[in-house]
PDB file of C-alpha atoms in Angstrom:
ATOM      1  CA  MET A   1     170.705  81.736  93.306  1.00 75.00           C
ATOM      2  CA  ARG A   2     170.980  84.370  96.056  1.00 84.00           C
ATOM      3  CA  VAL A   3     168.356  87.032  96.771  1.00 87.00           C
ATOM      4  CA  CYS A   4     169.434  90.540  97.798  1.00 87.00           C
ATOM      5  CA  PRO A   5     166.490  92.716  98.930  1.00 87.00           C
ATOM      6  CA  ILE A   6     166.673  96.501  98.698  1.00 85.00           C
ATOM      7  CA  GLN A   7     165.950  98.586 101.801  1.00 84.00           C
ATOM      8  CA  PRO A   8     165.085 102.219 100.927  1.00 83.00           C
ATOM      9  CA  PRO A   9     165.244 104.966 103.585  1.00 84.00           C
ATOM     10  CA  GLY A  10     162.395 105.227 106.082  1.00 82.00           C
ATOM     11  CA  ARG A  11     162.180 101.529 106.884  1.00 80.00           C
ATOM     12  CA  GLU A  12     163.540  99.369 109.715  1.00 80.00           C
ATOM     13  CA  ASN A  13     167.247 100.083 110.214  1.00 83.00           C
ATOM     14  CA  ARG A  14     167.014 103.128 107.877  1.00 86.00           C
ATOM     15  CA  LYS A  15     163.902 104.647 109.433  1.00 82.00           C
ATOM     16  CA  THR A  16     165.691 107.847 110.535  1.00 85.00           C
ATOM     17  CA  GLU A  17     167.008 108.650 107.044  1.00 88.00           C
ATOM     18  CA  PRO A  18     165.232 111.184 104.792  1.00 89.00           C
ATOM     19  CA  LEU A  19     162.677 109.684 102.418  1.00 91.00           C
ATOM     20  CA  PHE A  20     163.069 109.788  98.653  1.00 93.00           C
ATOM     21  CA  THR A  21     160.178 111.474  96.872  1.00 93.00           C
ATOM     22  CA  ARG A  22     161.587 111.459  93.338  1.00 94.00           C
ATOM     23  CA  VAL A  23     163.036 108.623  91.292  1.00 95.00           C
ATOM     24  CA  GLY A  24     166.256 110.351  90.137  1.00 95.00           C
ATOM     25  CA  PRO A  25     168.118 110.614  93.465  1.00 95.00           C
ATOM     26  CA  LEU A  26     166.924 107.142  94.470  1.00 95.00           C
ATOM     27  CA  VAL A  27     168.229 105.364  91.378  1.00 96.00           C
ATOM     28  CA  ARG A  28     171.535 107.237  91.423  1.00 96.00           C
ATOM     29  CA  GLU A  29     172.184 106.000  94.955  1.00 94.00           C
ATOM     30  CA  LEU A  30     171.054 102.486  94.095  1.00 94.00           C
ATOM     31  CA  ALA A  31     173.141 102.331  90.902  1.00 96.00           C
ATOM     32  CA  GLY A  32     176.197 103.314  92.920  1.00 95.00           C
ATOM     33  CA  GLU A  33     175.524 100.546  95.431  1.00 93.00           C
ATOM     34  CA  ILE A  34     175.075  97.974  92.655  1.00 94.00           C
ATOM     35  CA  THR A  35     178.272  99.055  90.927  1.00 94.00           C
ATOM     36  CA  ALA A  36     180.203  98.772  94.180  1.00 93.00           C
ATOM     37  CA  ALA A  37     178.753  95.562  95.569  1.00 91.00           C
ATOM     38  CA  VAL A  38     177.016  93.401  92.949  1.00 91.00           C
ATOM     39  CA  ARG A  39     178.847  90.896  90.806  1.00 87.00           C
ATOM     40  CA  SER A  40     177.477  89.752  87.427  1.00 88.00           C
ATOM     41  CA  PRO A  41     175.493  87.861  86.416  1.00 92.00           C
ATOM     42  CA  TYR A  42     172.439  89.125  88.265  1.00 95.00           C
ATOM     43  CA  ALA A  43     168.816  90.073  87.595  1.00 96.00           C
ATOM     44  CA  ILE A  44     166.517  92.756  89.009  1.00 97.00           C
ATOM     45  CA  LEU A  45     162.886  92.410  90.099  1.00 97.00           C
ATOM     46  CA  GLY A  46     160.671  95.326  91.060  1.00 96.00           C
ATOM     47  CA  HIS A  47     157.020  95.521  92.103  1.00 96.00           C
ATOM     48  CA  SER A  48     154.893  98.660  91.681  1.00 94.00           C
ATOM     49  CA  THR A  49     157.142 101.655  92.492  1.00 94.00           C
ATOM     50  CA  GLY A  50     159.992  99.152  92.601  1.00 95.00           C
ATOM     51  CA  ALA A  51     159.354  98.235  88.958  1.00 97.00           C
ATOM     52  CA  LEU A  52     159.853 101.841  87.904  1.00 97.00           C
ATOM     53  CA  CYS A  53     162.997 102.119  90.047  1.00 96.00           C
ATOM     54  CA  ALA A  54     164.352  98.872  88.583  1.00 97.00           C
ATOM     55  CA  PHE A  55     163.861 100.166  85.038  1.00 98.00           C
ATOM     56  CA  GLU A  56     165.455 103.531  85.748  1.00 98.00           C
ATOM     57  CA  VAL A  57     168.378 102.067  87.683  1.00 97.00           C
ATOM     58  CA  ILE A  58     169.260  99.946  84.634  1.00 98.00           C
ATOM     59  CA  ARG A  59     169.199 103.094  82.514  1.00 98.00           C
ATOM     60  CA  GLU A  60     171.467 104.780  85.061  1.00 97.00           C
ATOM     61  CA  LEU A  61     173.872 101.823  85.041  1.00 97.00           C
ATOM     62  CA  ALA A  62     173.984 101.969  81.247  1.00 96.00           C
ATOM     63  CA  ARG A  63     174.818 105.688  81.382  1.00 95.00           C
ATOM     64  CA  THR A  64     177.553 105.267  83.993  1.00 95.00           C
ATOM     65  CA  GLY A  65     179.109 102.054  82.681  1.00 95.00           C
ATOM     66  CA  GLY A  66     177.973  99.941  85.620  1.00 95.00           C
ATOM     67  CA  PRO A  67     177.295  96.189  85.460  1.00 95.00           C
ATOM     68  CA  LEU A  68     174.023  95.503  83.668  1.00 96.00           C
ATOM     69  CA  PRO A  69     171.622  92.746  84.757  1.00 96.00           C
ATOM     70  CA  VAL A  70     170.826  89.801  82.509  1.00 96.00           C
ATOM     71  CA  HIS A  71     167.049  90.180  83.007  1.00 97.00           C
ATOM     72  CA  LEU A  72     164.463  92.658  84.299  1.00 98.00           C
ATOM     73  CA  PHE A  73     161.309  91.406  86.037  1.00 98.00           C
ATOM     74  CA  VAL A  74     158.502  93.908  86.626  1.00 98.00           C
ATOM     75  CA  CYS A  75     155.186  93.537  88.449  1.00 97.00           C
ATOM     76  CA  GLY A  76     152.166  95.699  89.181  1.00 96.00           C
ATOM     77  CA  ARG A  77     153.271  98.870  87.386  1.00 96.00           C
ATOM     78  CA  PRO A  78     152.265 100.173  83.948  1.00 97.00           C
ATOM     79  CA  ALA A  79     155.064 100.586  81.429  1.00 98.00           C
ATOM     80  CA  PRO A  80     156.992 103.804  82.207  1.00 97.00           C
ATOM     81  CA  GLN A  81     155.857 105.630  79.077  1.00 97.00           C
ATOM     82  CA  HIS A  82     152.304 105.636  80.476  1.00 96.00           C
ATOM     83  CA  PRO A  83     151.859 108.360  83.137  1.00 92.00           C
ATOM     84  CA  LEU A  84     149.994 107.631  86.359  1.00 92.00           C
ATOM     85  CA  THR A  85     147.189 109.681  87.874  1.00 88.00           C
ATOM     86  CA  PRO A  86     148.404 111.308  91.127  1.00 88.00           C
ATOM     87  CA  SER A  87     146.599 110.039  94.211  1.00 88.00           C
ATOM     88  CA  ASP A  88     147.760 112.685  96.759  1.00 88.00           C
ATOM     89  CA  LEU A  89     148.197 110.259  99.636  1.00 91.00           C
ATOM     90  CA  ALA A  90     149.753 113.009 101.743  1.00 90.00           C
ATOM     91  CA  GLY A  91     146.517 115.015 101.622  1.00 92.00           C
ATOM     92  CA  MET A  92     144.172 112.138 102.463  1.00 95.00           C
ATOM     93  CA  SER A  93     142.411 111.750 105.764  1.00 95.00           C
ATOM     94  CA  VAL A  94     143.090 108.476 107.548  1.00 95.00           C
ATOM     95  CA  PRO A  95     139.669 107.030 106.572  1.00 95.00           C
ATOM     96  CA  GLU A  96     140.371 107.989 102.942  1.00 95.00           C
ATOM     97  CA  LEU A  97     143.775 106.314 103.157  1.00 95.00           C
ATOM     98  CA  GLU A  98     142.129 103.190 104.551  1.00 95.00           C
ATOM     99  CA  THR A  99     139.694 103.080 101.622  1.00 94.00           C
ATOM    100  CA  PHE A 100     142.465 103.690  99.098  1.00 93.00           C
ATOM    101  CA  LEU A 101     144.608 100.855 100.448  1.00 93.00           C
ATOM    102  CA  ARG A 102     141.629  98.532 100.745  1.00 92.00           C
ATOM    103  CA  ASP A 103     140.840  99.057  97.059  1.00 88.00           C
ATOM    104  CA  LEU A 104     144.407  98.081  96.159  1.00 86.00           C
ATOM    105  CA  GLU A 105     144.013  94.921  98.262  1.00 84.00           C
ATOM    106  CA  GLY A 106     146.935  93.136  99.885  1.00 82.00           C
ATOM    107  CA  THR A 107     147.104  95.183 103.117  1.00 88.00           C
ATOM    108  CA  PRO A 108     146.189  93.116 106.201  1.00 90.00           C
ATOM    109  CA  GLU A 109     142.926  94.035 107.914  1.00 92.00           C
ATOM    110  CA  ALA A 110     144.782  94.491 111.208  1.00 93.00           C
ATOM    111  CA  ILE A 111     146.681  97.412 109.630  1.00 93.00           C
ATOM    112  CA  LEU A 112     143.691  98.898 107.822  1.00 94.00           C
ATOM    113  CA  SER A 113     141.653  98.987 111.012  1.00 93.00           C
ATOM    114  CA  ASP A 114     144.433 100.568 113.085  1.00 96.00           C
ATOM    115  CA  HIS A 115     144.097 104.264 112.236  1.00 95.00           C
ATOM    116  CA  GLY A 116     146.970 105.213 114.521  1.00 96.00           C
ATOM    117  CA  LEU A 117     149.285 102.911 112.605  1.00 94.00           C
ATOM    118  CA  LEU A 118     147.956 104.185 109.261  1.00 95.00           C
ATOM    119  CA  LYS A 119     148.647 107.767 110.297  1.00 95.00           C
ATOM    120  CA  TRP A 120     152.193 106.809 111.278  1.00 92.00           C
ATOM    121  CA  MET A 121     152.698 105.035 107.923  1.00 92.00           C
ATOM    122  CA  GLN A 122     151.165 107.803 105.812  1.00 94.00           C
ATOM    123  CA  PRO A 123     154.363 109.863 105.200  1.00 92.00           C
ATOM    124  CA  LEU A 124     156.232 106.737 104.081  1.00 91.00           C
ATOM    125  CA  LEU A 125     153.419 105.649 101.763  1.00 92.00           C
ATOM    126  CA  ALA A 126     153.061 109.178 100.392  1.00 94.00           C
ATOM    127  CA  ALA A 127     156.788 109.331  99.590  1.00 93.00           C
ATOM    128  CA  ASP A 128     156.664 105.973  97.801  1.00 91.00           C
ATOM    129  CA  PHE A 129     153.682 107.033  95.728  1.00 92.00           C
ATOM    130  CA  ALA A 130     155.310 110.401  94.954  1.00 94.00           C
ATOM    131  CA  VAL A 131     158.353 108.606  93.484  1.00 94.00           C
ATOM    132  CA  ASN A 132     156.004 106.646  91.246  1.00 92.00           C
ATOM    133  CA  GLU A 133     153.372 109.227  90.332  1.00 91.00           C
ATOM    134  CA  HIS A 134     155.564 112.307  89.833  1.00 92.00           C
ATOM    135  CA  TYR A 135     157.812 110.478  87.391  1.00 95.00           C
ATOM    136  CA  THR A 136     158.275 111.948  83.928  1.00 95.00           C
ATOM    137  CA  PHE A 137     159.293 109.496  81.222  1.00 96.00           C
ATOM    138  CA  GLU A 138     162.254 110.586  79.101  1.00 95.00           C
ATOM    139  CA  PRO A 139     162.363 108.697  75.767  1.00 95.00           C
ATOM    140  CA  ASP A 140     165.617 106.846  75.186  1.00 95.00           C
ATOM    141  CA  ARG A 141     166.811 103.727  73.382  1.00 95.00           C
ATOM    142  CA  PRO A 142     165.111 100.551  74.650  1.00 97.00           C
ATOM    143  CA  LEU A 143     167.002  98.244  76.974  1.00 97.00           C
ATOM    144  CA  ASP A 144     169.016  95.461  75.398  1.00 96.00           C
ATOM    145  CA  ILE A 145     168.012  92.924  78.045  1.00 96.00           C
ATOM    146  CA  PRO A 146     164.909  90.692  78.295  1.00 97.00           C
ATOM    147  CA  ILE A 147     161.916  91.901  80.286  1.00 98.00           C
ATOM    148  CA  THR A 148     159.372  89.647  81.967  1.00 98.00           C
ATOM    149  CA  ALA A 149     156.202  91.275  83.306  1.00 98.00           C
ATOM    150  CA  PHE A 150     153.731  89.902  85.844  1.00 98.00           C
ATOM    151  CA  GLY A 151     150.259  91.427  86.031  1.00 97.00           C
ATOM    152  CA  GLY A 152     147.223  90.777  88.197  1.00 96.00           C
ATOM    153  CA  ARG A 153     144.078  90.254  86.145  1.00 96.00           C
ATOM    154  CA  THR A 154     142.089  92.591  88.415  1.00 94.00           C
ATOM    155  CA  ASP A 155     144.855  95.062  89.267  1.00 94.00           C
ATOM    156  CA  PRO A 156     143.147  98.486  89.340  1.00 91.00           C
ATOM    157  CA  VAL A 157     146.329 100.387  88.402  1.00 91.00           C
ATOM    158  CA  ALA A 158     148.113  98.044  85.975  1.00 95.00           C
ATOM    159  CA  SER A 159     145.841  96.478  83.389  1.00 96.00           C
ATOM    160  CA  GLU A 160     146.925  93.781  80.932  1.00 97.00           C
ATOM    161  CA  GLU A 161     147.274  96.398  78.183  1.00 97.00           C
ATOM    162  CA  LEU A 162     149.473  98.648  80.314  1.00 97.00           C
ATOM    163  CA  MET A 163     151.656  95.746  81.424  1.00 98.00           C
ATOM    164  CA  ALA A 164     151.999  94.501  77.836  1.00 98.00           C
ATOM    165  CA  ALA A 165     153.363  97.945  76.900  1.00 98.00           C
ATOM    166  CA  TRP A 166     156.617  97.078  78.709  1.00 98.00           C
ATOM    167  CA  LYS A 167     157.486  95.263  75.478  1.00 98.00           C
ATOM    168  CA  GLU A 168     158.290  98.654  73.939  1.00 98.00           C
ATOM    169  CA  GLN A 169     161.142  99.102  76.414  1.00 98.00           C
ATOM    170  CA  THR A 170     163.329  96.233  75.209  1.00 98.00           C
ATOM    171  CA  THR A 171     164.950  95.073  71.995  1.00 97.00           C
ATOM    172  CA  ALA A 172     165.366  91.606  73.517  1.00 97.00           C
ATOM    173  CA  ASP A 173     162.769  89.006  74.509  1.00 96.00           C
ATOM    174  CA  PHE A 174     159.582  89.971  76.310  1.00 98.00           C
ATOM    175  CA  ALA A 175     157.049  87.862  78.201  1.00 97.00           C
ATOM    176  CA  LEU A 176     153.847  88.776  80.032  1.00 98.00           C
ATOM    177  CA  HIS A 177     152.354  86.451  82.643  1.00 98.00           C
ATOM    178  CA  LEU A 178     148.844  87.195  83.912  1.00 98.00           C
ATOM    179  CA  LEU A 179     148.070  86.109  87.460  1.00 97.00           C
ATOM    180  CA  ASP A 180     144.779  85.614  89.247  1.00 96.00           C
ATOM    181  CA  GLY A 181     144.374  88.512  91.657  1.00 93.00           C
ATOM    182  CA  GLY A 182     144.921  92.221  91.936  1.00 93.00           C
ATOM    183  CA  HIS A 183     147.830  94.545  92.651  1.00 93.00           C
ATOM    184  CA  PHE A 184     149.575  92.059  94.958  1.00 94.00           C
ATOM    185  CA  ALA A 185     148.927  88.946  92.875  1.00 95.00           C
ATOM    186  CA  ILE A 186     152.640  88.097  92.804  1.00 96.00           C
ATOM    187  CA  PHE A 187     152.415  87.257  96.507  1.00 94.00           C
ATOM    188  CA  ASP A 188     149.214  85.254  96.128  1.00 92.00           C
ATOM    189  CA  GLU A 189     150.803  83.235  93.315  1.00 96.00           C
ATOM    190  CA  ALA A 190     154.361  83.234  94.607  1.00 96.00           C
ATOM    191  CA  PRO A 191     155.171  79.612  93.603  1.00 96.00           C
ATOM    192  CA  ARG A 192     154.236  80.297  89.981  1.00 97.00           C
ATOM    193  CA  VAL A 193     156.160  83.583  89.960  1.00 97.00           C
ATOM    194  CA  HIS A 194     159.242  81.887  91.425  1.00 96.00           C
ATOM    195  CA  ALA A 195     159.012  79.137  88.812  1.00 96.00           C
ATOM    196  CA  GLU A 196     158.743  81.627  85.922  1.00 96.00           C
ATOM    197  CA  ILE A 197     161.713  83.611  87.221  1.00 96.00           C
ATOM    198  CA  ALA A 198     163.825  80.478  87.642  1.00 95.00           C
ATOM    199  CA  ALA A 199     162.920  79.279  84.140  1.00 95.00           C
ATOM    200  CA  ALA A 200     163.817  82.640  82.588  1.00 95.00           C
ATOM    201  CA  LEU A 201     167.169  82.713  84.369  1.00 94.00           C
ATOM    202  CA  ARG A 202     167.924  79.128  83.342  1.00 92.00           C
ATOM    203  CA  ASP A 203     167.258  80.151  79.740  1.00 85.00           C
ATOM    204  CA  GLU A 204     169.634  83.098  80.155  1.00 80.00           C
ATOM    205  CA  ALA A 205     172.311  80.806  81.616  1.00 81.00           C
ATOM    206  CA  SER A 206     171.889  78.313  78.763  1.00 77.00           C
ATOM    207  CA  ARG A 207     172.238  81.053  76.145  1.00 73.00           C
ATOM    208  CA  ASP A 208     175.323  82.394  77.912  1.00 67.00           C
ATOM    209  CA  VAL A 209     176.956  78.953  77.964  1.00 63.00           C
ATOM    210  CA  ALA A 210     176.099  78.395  74.291  1.00 59.00           C
ATOM    211  CA  SER A 211     177.520  81.808  73.412  1.00 61.00           C
ATOM    212  CA  ARG A 212     180.767  81.140  75.282  1.00 62.00           C
ATOM    213  CA  ASP A 213     181.076  77.682  73.713  1.00 56.00           C
ATOM    214  CA  GLY A 214     180.595  79.234  70.287  1.00 60.00           C
ATOM    215  CA  ARG A 215     183.294  81.822  70.927  1.00 59.00           C
ATOM    216  CA  ALA A 216     185.653  79.144  72.225  1.00 57.00           C
ATOM    217  CA  SER A 217     185.032  77.038  69.136  1.00 58.00           C
ATOM    218  CA  ARG A 218     185.720  79.973  66.828  1.00 60.00           C
ATOM    219  CA  ASP A 219     188.868  80.908  68.742  1.00 61.00           C
ATOM    220  CA  GLY A 220     190.078  77.318  68.617  1.00 61.00           C
ATOM    221  CA  GLY A 221     189.496  77.189  64.869  1.00 54.00           C
ATOM    222  CA  ALA A 222     191.428  80.386  64.351  1.00 49.00           C
ATOM    223  CA  SER A 223     194.289  78.999  66.354  1.00 44.00           C
ATOM    224  CA  ARG A 224     194.367  75.814  64.279  1.00 44.00           C
ATOM    225  CA  ASP A 225     194.179  77.703  60.995  1.00 45.00           C
ATOM    226  CA  GLY A 226     196.527  80.589  61.489  1.00 43.00           C
ATOM    227  CA  GLY A 227     197.984  80.487  64.967  1.00 41.00           C
ATOM    228  CA  ALA A 228     199.424  76.991  65.258  1.00 34.00           C
ATOM    229  CA  SER A 229     202.947  77.916  64.148  1.00 32.00           C
ATOM    230  CA  ARG A 230     203.003  80.966  66.445  1.00 33.00           C
ATOM    231  CA  ASP A 231     201.767  78.843  69.385  1.00 35.00           C
ATOM    232  CA  ALA A 232     204.398  76.210  68.650  1.00 29.00           C
ATOM    233  CA  ALA A 233     207.097  78.869  68.447  1.00 29.00           C
ATOM    234  CA  GLY A 234     205.972  80.315  71.746  1.00 35.00           C
ATOM    235  CA  ALA A 235     206.034  76.856  73.333  1.00 32.00           C
ATOM    236  CA  GLU A 236     209.557  76.229  72.030  1.00 32.00           C
ATOM    237  CA  ALA A 237     210.731  79.613  73.291  1.00 33.00           C
ATOM    238  CA  GLY A 238     209.238  78.856  76.686  1.00 36.00           C
ATOM    239  CA  ARG A 239     211.198  75.609  76.940  1.00 32.00           C
TER     240      ARG A 239
END
């Protein structure tokens, strides 16, 4: 299994590019990249704002005929049909931003205590939160792929109930795994998360093999029943 991380604008080697502040333009760009570069089978995992983007990029791929993933994994974000309360990170003072991030947990103390660094990061954080919080859910048919959700038991923005609501967005299998911790519990319990992901993908691979074996068996039966004389004729003609 190979991991392919996504690097949105504003970070590292893309730090000079304009930031996305709405989900639509972001997922259209990402869907185009997936269509051009990703080969099936593959799965998508998204945490927090990334979970919303993962969901919407699959919808975009379905609309444009792109390759669909075999599984969606989401973490730390309520189901998309539940709106979020805007936090207005852009309008916060640096001490307010420090308090906000501290309540979410997961940000190192060295960053929280460096107000110069927080001020530099604020536009990037505000853009990320704008993508997430200014999203408007448009009802559509549920996805036809399994969804697995991971939720922190003490996550202040994504409760068990709100994570369980992801079930409404698929006609396939759904699983919810609760983790000890808050918004960044997937990092605190990374070995368990990795194991659950691997198990889900193994199940998908097993079902795919069984499905292909079943099709091969049916095709072979059809050939024996009605296609044997044609196959023999073709073989004779070939000789």
